[in-house]
Structure formats: structure tokens, C-alpha cells
CSV table of C-alpha atoms in Angstrom, one decimal:
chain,number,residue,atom,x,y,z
A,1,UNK,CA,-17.3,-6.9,-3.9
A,2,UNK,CA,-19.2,-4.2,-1.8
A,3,UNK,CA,-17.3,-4.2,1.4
A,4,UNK,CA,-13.7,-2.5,1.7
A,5,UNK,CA,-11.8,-2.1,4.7
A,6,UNK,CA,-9.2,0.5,5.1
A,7,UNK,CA,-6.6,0.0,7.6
A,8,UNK,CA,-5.4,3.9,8.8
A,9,UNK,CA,-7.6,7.2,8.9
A,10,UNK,CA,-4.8,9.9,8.0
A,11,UNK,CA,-4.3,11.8,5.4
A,12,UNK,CA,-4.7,8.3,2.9
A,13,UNK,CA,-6.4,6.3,4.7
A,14,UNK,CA,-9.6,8.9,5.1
A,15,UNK,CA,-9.2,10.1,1.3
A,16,UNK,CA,-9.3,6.5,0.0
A,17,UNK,CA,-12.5,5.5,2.4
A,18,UNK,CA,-14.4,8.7,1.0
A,19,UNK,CA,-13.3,7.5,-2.5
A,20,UNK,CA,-14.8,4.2,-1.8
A,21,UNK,CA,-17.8,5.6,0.4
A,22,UNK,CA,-18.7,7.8,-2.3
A,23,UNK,CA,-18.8,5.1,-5.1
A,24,UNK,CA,-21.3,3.4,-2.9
A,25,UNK,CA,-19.1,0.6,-1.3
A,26,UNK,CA,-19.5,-0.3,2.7
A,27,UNK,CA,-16.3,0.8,4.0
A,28,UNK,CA,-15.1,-0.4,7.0
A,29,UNK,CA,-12.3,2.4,8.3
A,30,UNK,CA,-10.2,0.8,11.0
A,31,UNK,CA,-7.3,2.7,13.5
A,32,UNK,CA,-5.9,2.2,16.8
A,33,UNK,CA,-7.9,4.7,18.6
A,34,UNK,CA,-11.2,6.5,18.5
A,35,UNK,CA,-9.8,9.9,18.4
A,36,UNK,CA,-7.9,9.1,15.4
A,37,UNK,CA,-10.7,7.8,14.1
A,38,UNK,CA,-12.9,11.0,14.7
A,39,UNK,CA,-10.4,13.2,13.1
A,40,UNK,CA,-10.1,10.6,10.0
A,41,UNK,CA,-14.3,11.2,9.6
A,42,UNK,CA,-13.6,14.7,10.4
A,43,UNK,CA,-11.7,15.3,7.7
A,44,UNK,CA,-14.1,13.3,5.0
A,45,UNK,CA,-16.9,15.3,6.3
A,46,UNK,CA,-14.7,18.6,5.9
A,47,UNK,CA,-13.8,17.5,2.2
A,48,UNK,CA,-17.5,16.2,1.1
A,49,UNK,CA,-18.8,19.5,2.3
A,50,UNK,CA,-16.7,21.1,-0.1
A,51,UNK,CA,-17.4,19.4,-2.6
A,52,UNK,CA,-21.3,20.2,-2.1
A,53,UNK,CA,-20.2,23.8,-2.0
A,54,UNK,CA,-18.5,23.3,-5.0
A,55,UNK,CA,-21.7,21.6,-6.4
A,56,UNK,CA,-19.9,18.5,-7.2
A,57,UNK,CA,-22.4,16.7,-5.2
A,58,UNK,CA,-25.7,16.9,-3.7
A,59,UNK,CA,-26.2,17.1,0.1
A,60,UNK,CA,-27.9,13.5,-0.2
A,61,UNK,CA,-24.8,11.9,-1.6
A,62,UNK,CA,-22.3,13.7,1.2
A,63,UNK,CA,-24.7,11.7,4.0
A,64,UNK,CA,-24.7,9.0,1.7
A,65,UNK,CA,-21.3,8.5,1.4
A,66,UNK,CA,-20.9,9.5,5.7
A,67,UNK,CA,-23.9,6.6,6.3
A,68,UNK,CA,-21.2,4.0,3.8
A,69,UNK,CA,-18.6,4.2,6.3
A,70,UNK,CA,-18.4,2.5,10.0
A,71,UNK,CA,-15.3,2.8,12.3
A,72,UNK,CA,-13.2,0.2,14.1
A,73,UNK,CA,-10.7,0.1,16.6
A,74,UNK,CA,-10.4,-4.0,15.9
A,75,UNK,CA,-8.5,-4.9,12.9
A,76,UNK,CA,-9.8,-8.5,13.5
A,77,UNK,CA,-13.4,-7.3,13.5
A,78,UNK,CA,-13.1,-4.3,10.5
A,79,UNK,CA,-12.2,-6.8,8.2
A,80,UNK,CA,-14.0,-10.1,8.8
A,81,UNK,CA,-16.5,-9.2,6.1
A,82,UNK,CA,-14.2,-7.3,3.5
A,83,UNK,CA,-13.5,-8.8,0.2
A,84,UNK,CA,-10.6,-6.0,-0.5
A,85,UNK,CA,-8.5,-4.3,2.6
A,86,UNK,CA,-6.5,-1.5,1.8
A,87,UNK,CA,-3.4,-0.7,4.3
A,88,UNK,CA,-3.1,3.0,4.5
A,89,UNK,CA,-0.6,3.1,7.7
A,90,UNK,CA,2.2,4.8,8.2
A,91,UNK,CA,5.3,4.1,5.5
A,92,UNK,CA,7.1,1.8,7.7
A,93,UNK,CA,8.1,-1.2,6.9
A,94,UNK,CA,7.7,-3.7,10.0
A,95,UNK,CA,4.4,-1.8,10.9
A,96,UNK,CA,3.3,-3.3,7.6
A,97,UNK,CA,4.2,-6.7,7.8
A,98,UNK,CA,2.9,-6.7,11.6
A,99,UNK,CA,-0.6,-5.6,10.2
A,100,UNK,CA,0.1,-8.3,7.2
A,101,UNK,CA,0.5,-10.5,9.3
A,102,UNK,CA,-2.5,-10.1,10.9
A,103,UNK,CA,-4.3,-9.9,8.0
A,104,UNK,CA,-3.1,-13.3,6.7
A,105,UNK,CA,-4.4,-14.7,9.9
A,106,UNK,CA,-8.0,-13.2,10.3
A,107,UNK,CA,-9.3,-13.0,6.2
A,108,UNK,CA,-10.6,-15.6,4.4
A,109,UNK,CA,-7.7,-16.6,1.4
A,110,UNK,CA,-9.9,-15.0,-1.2
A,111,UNK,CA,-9.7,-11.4,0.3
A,112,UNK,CA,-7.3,-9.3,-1.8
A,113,UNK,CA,-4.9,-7.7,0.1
A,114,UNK,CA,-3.9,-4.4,-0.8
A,115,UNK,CA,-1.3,-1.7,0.5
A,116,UNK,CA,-1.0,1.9,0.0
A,117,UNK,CA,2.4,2.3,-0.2
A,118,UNK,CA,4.7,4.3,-2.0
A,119,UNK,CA,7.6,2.8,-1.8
A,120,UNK,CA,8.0,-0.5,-0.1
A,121,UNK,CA,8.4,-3.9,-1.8
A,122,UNK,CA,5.2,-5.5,-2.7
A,123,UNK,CA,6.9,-9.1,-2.9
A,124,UNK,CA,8.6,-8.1,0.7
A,125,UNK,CA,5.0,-7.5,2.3
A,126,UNK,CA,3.7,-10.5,0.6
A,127,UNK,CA,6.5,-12.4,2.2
A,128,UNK,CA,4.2,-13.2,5.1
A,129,UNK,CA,1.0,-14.1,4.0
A,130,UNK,CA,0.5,-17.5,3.4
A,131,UNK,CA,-1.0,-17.0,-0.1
A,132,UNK,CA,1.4,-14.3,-1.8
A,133,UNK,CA,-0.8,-14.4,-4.7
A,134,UNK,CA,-3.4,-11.9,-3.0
A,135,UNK,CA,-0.9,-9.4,-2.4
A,136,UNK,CA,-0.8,-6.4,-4.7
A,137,UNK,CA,0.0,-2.4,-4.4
A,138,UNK,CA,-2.9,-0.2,-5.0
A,139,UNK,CA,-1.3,3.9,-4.7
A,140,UNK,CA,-3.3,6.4,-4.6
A,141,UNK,CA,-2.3,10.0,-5.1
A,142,UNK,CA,-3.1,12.3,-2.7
A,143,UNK,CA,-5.7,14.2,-2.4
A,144,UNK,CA,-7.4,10.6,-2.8
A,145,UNK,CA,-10.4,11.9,-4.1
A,146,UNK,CA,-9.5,14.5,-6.4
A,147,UNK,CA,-6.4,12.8,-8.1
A,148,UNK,CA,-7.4,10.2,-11.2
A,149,UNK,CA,-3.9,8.6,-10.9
A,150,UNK,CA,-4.3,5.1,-9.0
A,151,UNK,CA,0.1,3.1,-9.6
A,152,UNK,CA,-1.1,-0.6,-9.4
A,153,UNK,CA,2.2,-2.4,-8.4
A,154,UNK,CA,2.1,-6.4,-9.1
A,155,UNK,CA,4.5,-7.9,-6.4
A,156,UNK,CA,6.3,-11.3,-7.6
A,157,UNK,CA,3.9,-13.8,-6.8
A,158,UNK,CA,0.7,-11.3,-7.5
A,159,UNK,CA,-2.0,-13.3,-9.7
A,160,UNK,CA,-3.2,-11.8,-12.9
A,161,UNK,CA,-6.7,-12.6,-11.5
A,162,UNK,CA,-5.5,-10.0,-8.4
A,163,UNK,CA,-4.6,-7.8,-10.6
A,164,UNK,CA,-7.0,-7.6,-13.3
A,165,UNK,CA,-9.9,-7.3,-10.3
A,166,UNK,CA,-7.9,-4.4,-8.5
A,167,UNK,CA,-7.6,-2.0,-12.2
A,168,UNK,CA,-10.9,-2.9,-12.8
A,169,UNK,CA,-12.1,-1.7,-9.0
A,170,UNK,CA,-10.0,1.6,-9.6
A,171,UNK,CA,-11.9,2.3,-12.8
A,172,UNK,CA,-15.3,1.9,-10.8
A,173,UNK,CA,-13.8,4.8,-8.4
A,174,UNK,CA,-13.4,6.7,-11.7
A,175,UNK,CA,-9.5,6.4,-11.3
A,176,UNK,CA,-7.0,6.0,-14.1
A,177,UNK,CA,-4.9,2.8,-12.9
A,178,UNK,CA,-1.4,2.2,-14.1
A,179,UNK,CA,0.2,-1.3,-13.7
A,180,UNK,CA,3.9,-1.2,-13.0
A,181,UNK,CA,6.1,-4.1,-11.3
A,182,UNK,CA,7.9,-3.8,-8.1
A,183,UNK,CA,11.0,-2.1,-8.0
A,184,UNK,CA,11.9,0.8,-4.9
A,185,UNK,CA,9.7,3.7,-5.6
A,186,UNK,CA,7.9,2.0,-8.3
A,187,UNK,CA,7.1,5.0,-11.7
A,188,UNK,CA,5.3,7.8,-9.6
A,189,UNK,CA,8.3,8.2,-6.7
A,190,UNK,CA,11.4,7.0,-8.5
A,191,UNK,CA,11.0,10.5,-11.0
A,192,UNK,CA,9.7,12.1,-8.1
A,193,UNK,CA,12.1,11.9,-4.9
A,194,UNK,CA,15.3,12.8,-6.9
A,195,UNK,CA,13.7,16.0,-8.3
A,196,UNK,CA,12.9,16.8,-4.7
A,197,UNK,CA,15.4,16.3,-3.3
A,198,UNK,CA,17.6,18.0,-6.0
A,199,UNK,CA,16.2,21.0,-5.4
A,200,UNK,CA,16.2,20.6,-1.9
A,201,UNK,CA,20.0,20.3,-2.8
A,202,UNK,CA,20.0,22.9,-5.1
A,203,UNK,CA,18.8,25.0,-1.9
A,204,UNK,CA,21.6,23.8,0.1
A,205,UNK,CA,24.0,24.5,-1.5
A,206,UNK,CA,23.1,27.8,-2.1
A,207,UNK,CA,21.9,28.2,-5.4
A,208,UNK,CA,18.8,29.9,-5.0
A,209,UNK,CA,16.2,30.3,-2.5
A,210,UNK,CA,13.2,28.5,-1.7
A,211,UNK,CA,10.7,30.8,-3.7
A,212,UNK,CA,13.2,31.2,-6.7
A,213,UNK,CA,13.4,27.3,-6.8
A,214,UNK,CA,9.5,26.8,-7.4
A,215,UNK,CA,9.2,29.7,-9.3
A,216,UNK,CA,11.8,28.9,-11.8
A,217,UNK,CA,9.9,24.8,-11.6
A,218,UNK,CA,6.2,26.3,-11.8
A,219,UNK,CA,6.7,28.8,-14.8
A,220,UNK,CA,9.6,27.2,-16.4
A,221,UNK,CA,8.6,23.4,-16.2
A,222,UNK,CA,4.6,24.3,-15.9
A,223,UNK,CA,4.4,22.0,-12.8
A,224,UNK,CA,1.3,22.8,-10.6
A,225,UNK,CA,3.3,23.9,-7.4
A,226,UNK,CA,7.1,23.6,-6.6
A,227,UNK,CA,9.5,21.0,-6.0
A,228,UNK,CA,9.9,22.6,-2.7
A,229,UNK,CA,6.0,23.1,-2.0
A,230,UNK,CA,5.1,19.8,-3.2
A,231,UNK,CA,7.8,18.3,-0.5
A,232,UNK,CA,6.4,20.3,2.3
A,233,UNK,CA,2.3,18.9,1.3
A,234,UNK,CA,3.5,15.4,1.1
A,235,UNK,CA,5.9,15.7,3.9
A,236,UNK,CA,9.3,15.5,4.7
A,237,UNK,CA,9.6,12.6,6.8
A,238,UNK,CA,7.5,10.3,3.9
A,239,UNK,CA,9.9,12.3,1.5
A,240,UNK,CA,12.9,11.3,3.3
A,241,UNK,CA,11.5,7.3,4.1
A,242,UNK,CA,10.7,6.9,0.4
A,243,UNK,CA,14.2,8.4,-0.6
A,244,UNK,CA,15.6,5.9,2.4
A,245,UNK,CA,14.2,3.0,1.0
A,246,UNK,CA,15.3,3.8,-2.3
A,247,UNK,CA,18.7,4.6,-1.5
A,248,UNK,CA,18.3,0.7,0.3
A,249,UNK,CA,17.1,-0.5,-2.4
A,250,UNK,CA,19.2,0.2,-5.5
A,251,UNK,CA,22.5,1.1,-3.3
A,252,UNK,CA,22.9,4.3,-5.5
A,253,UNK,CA,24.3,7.6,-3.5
A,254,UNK,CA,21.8,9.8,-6.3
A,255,UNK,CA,19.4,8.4,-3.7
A,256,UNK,CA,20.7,9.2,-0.3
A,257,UNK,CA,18.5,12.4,1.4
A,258,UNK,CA,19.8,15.6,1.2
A,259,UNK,CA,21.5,16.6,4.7
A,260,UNK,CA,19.3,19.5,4.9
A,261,UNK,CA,16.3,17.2,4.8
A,262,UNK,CA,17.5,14.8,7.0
A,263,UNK,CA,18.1,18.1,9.4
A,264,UNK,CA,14.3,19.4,8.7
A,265,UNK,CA,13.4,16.0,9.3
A,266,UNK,CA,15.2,15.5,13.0
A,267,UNK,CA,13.4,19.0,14.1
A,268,UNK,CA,10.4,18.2,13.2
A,269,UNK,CA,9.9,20.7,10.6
A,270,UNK,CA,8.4,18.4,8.1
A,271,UNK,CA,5.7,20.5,6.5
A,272,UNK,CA,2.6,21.5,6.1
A,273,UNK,CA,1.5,19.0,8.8
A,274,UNK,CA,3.6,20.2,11.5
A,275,UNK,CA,3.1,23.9,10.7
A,276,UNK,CA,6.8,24.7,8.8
A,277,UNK,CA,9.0,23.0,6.3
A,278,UNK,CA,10.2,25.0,3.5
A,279,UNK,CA,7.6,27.4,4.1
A,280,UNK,CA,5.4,28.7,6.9
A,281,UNK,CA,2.0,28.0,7.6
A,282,UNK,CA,1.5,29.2,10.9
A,283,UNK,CA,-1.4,31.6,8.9
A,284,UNK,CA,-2.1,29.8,5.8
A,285,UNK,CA,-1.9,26.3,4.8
A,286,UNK,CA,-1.6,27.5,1.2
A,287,UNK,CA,2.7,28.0,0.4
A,288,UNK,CA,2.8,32.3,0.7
A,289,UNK,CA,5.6,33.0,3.4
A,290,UNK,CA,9.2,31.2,3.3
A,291,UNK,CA,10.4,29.7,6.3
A,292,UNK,CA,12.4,32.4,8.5
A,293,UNK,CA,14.6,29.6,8.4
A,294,UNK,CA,15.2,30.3,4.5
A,295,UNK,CA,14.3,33.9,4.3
A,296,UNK,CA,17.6,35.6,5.9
């Protein structure tokens, strides 16, 4: 099991092909269009250089790891000769059972088919492949190569055989795997999205601001960065698509997105990503100066 194809080079899709590049697997990264493709390799070569700066590796292993991937444009042709593909596309729902789909028609039936979601119903995405069994949830935290955490989600019909070869490829990437079954949000974003978007709430309705909200989260609760923070490096659109699907899901109003975030969400202020969310970074990507939105 050397060869790995990754379907999407964003902000997953690139993280979990250096993951795999580094550990010495041929990765085939596959995306609708060379420039997205660039950027994707871009970004790995950004991020191993970093990590030889760092001294985490050696300059040989950062070309090594470069030489382990090759780029495609042709879903068909990335993944003729994987033995695992790992969807990393955008967290929409008929964009992943169009590239399931296609997957089900151009693998052989022993290929393990695995998705990157984060909130989506393993057993709904297996729905159209032909063999269900193959089918399994393999999220990554991001930043993919930094974070140990791999949620290994075991759809209805997944295979014990599926799933005891997919925790036993995380631990090769040096990856803590966790096995959960497939409920909307799975562990990881069912605790998650509710704290979010309480406090994006909490903000709302005028509580506190945005910098008294992390602070009180990040000194009180000794959480890395802020509810707040955190929303703006994930995103707020995946935010408010994960909190979507879970409201969907388990028809409970503790669920439904905050109208602020729905708001941030509809003008395109979704984060880090676009430049402003919660906070600015028009300057810094780091979280140092609240929105002017939220600074009056």
C-alpha cells in the first residue's frame, strides 16, 4: 500500500498529501485545475521549508517528500493505481457523492475509499458505491501535518478489515487514530460547533466582545486560541456547513447557526481565508486586531 491519491489540494487536501509524501508513500494529488494545483504544491513546499528551518527535517527529506507527489487534473487517471483515495474537497454533500460516484466506477473494488469530512454521513457517501464495505471517514485535523489527532468514522456497512487497515495506515503517518461511528459531526465537531457558535452567540447578544470572549476561553479554559479565533482559522462557512448539517441531522434548534454567522457568512467575511472574520488580517494572519466590525 504505497500509492495514495488525494482528491482536492486546499487547505486538507495539500496537508494530508505532505503527510503521506513525507512518510514515503507515492501520492497522487488530483484537482480540477492546474493553478489550483500549483498553489496546493505551493503551500507543501512553503510548510516543508519550515519545517527544515525549524530543523524538523533535512533538506533531502523536503525534496524527497516534493519528488513523492505528482499532480492530476484527471480523477480517472490520479487514481488508477491507488490502493487508498482520500477525498479532501470541499464539505458539500452532492460534490461528494458526484466524485463517489466516480470513484466507484474507475477503482478496482479493493481500493479503500476514504473521505475527509467532517461532518457528513459516512453510510450516506457510501450509498453509491457499489461495494459500501470500502467506504470509511479518515479526519484529519488541520494543520494536517502538525496535528496527531486522525477521527476514523466506520460508516454502516464499513468492514472491520477497512477499518483495521485505515488505523493502522494513520499510525504509519505517526497519527493518533480514534474510531468513532457515524452520527452528524461525529466526536471532534459535535463538542466543537456548539462551543463556537455559543460564543459566537454570546457575542451577539452582547455579552462581551470578541477579545474578552477568547481571553476569558484561553486563560480560563487553557484552550490554545479562542472560540472566536479558532472559528475564523477553520472558517466560517465550514463552521456554518458543519453546524447546518448537524442541525439536519439531529433536528435540534441547539444546532441551528447563530444569525451573526449566517450574516458573516453571506458577506463573505469568513475568516482568515478571506482576510476578516472575527478579526482582521489585512496585516497579520496571526488573530492581533478585532474586526472594525466588532471593535466600535
Amino acid at each position: 500500500m504505497k500509492n495514495v491519491a488525494v482528491i482536492g489540494a486546499g487547505t486538507m487536501g495539500n496537508g494530508i498529501a505532505h503527510t503521506f509524501a513525507q512518510y514515503g508513500y507515492k501520492v497522487q494529488l488530483i484537482d480540477i485545475s492546474d493553478e489550483s494545483l500549483k498553489k496546493g504544491m505551493d503551500t507543501i513546499s512553503k510548510n516543508l521549508d519550515r519545517m527544515v528551518a525549524k530543523e524538523k527535517i533535512t533538506e533531502e527529506e523536503k525534496n524527497n517528500t516534493l519528488e513523492n507527489i505528482t499532480t492530476y487534473t484527471d480523477i480517472s487517471e490520479g487514481v488508477e493505481y491507488a490502493s487508498v483515495v482520500v477525498e479532501a474537497a470541499t464539505e458539500n454533500t452532492e460534490l461528494k457523492l458526484k466524485i463517489f460516484r466516480h470513484l466507484d466506477q474507475h477503482t478496482s473494488e479493493d481500493t479503500i475509499l476514504a473521505t475527509n469530512t467532517s461532518s457528513i454521513s459516512i453510510t450516506q457517501i457510501a450509498s453509491v458505491v457499489s461495494n459500501p464495505e470500502r467506504v470509511i471517514g479518515m479526519h484529519f485535523m488541520n494543520p494536517v501535518p502538525v496535528m496527531k489527532l486522525v477521527e476514523i468514522i466506520r460508516g454502516y456497512n464499513t468492514s472491520d478489515e477497512v477499518t483495521k487497515t485505515i488505523m493502522e495506515l494513520s499510525e504509519k503517518l505517526n497519527k493518533v487514530p480514534v474510531e468513532v461511528n457515524d452520527y452528524p459531526g461525529f466526536v471532534a465537531n459535535r463538542i466543537l460547533m456548539p462551543m463556537i457558535n455559543e460564543a459566537i452567540e454570546t457575542l451577539y447578544n452582547g455579552v462581551a466582545g470578541v477579545y474578552e470572549i477568547d481571553t476569558v476561553m484561553k486563560l480560563g479554559m487553557a484552550h490554545p486560541m479562542g472560540p472566536l479565533q479558532l472559528a475564523d482559522f477553520i472558517g466560517l462557512d465550514v463552521c456554518h456547513s458543519i453546524l447546518e448539517v448537524m442541525y439536519d441531522g439531529f433536528k435540534d434548534p441547539k444546532y441551528a447557526p447563530c444569525p451573526l454567522l449566517t450574516n458573516m457568512v453571506t458577506a463573505g467575511k469568513i475568516g482568515v481565508k478571506s482576510g476578516e472574520g472575527f478579526y482582521d488580517y489585512s496585516e497579520s494572519k496571526k488573530a492581533e486586531k478585532v474586526s472594525s466590525q466588532f471593535s466600535k
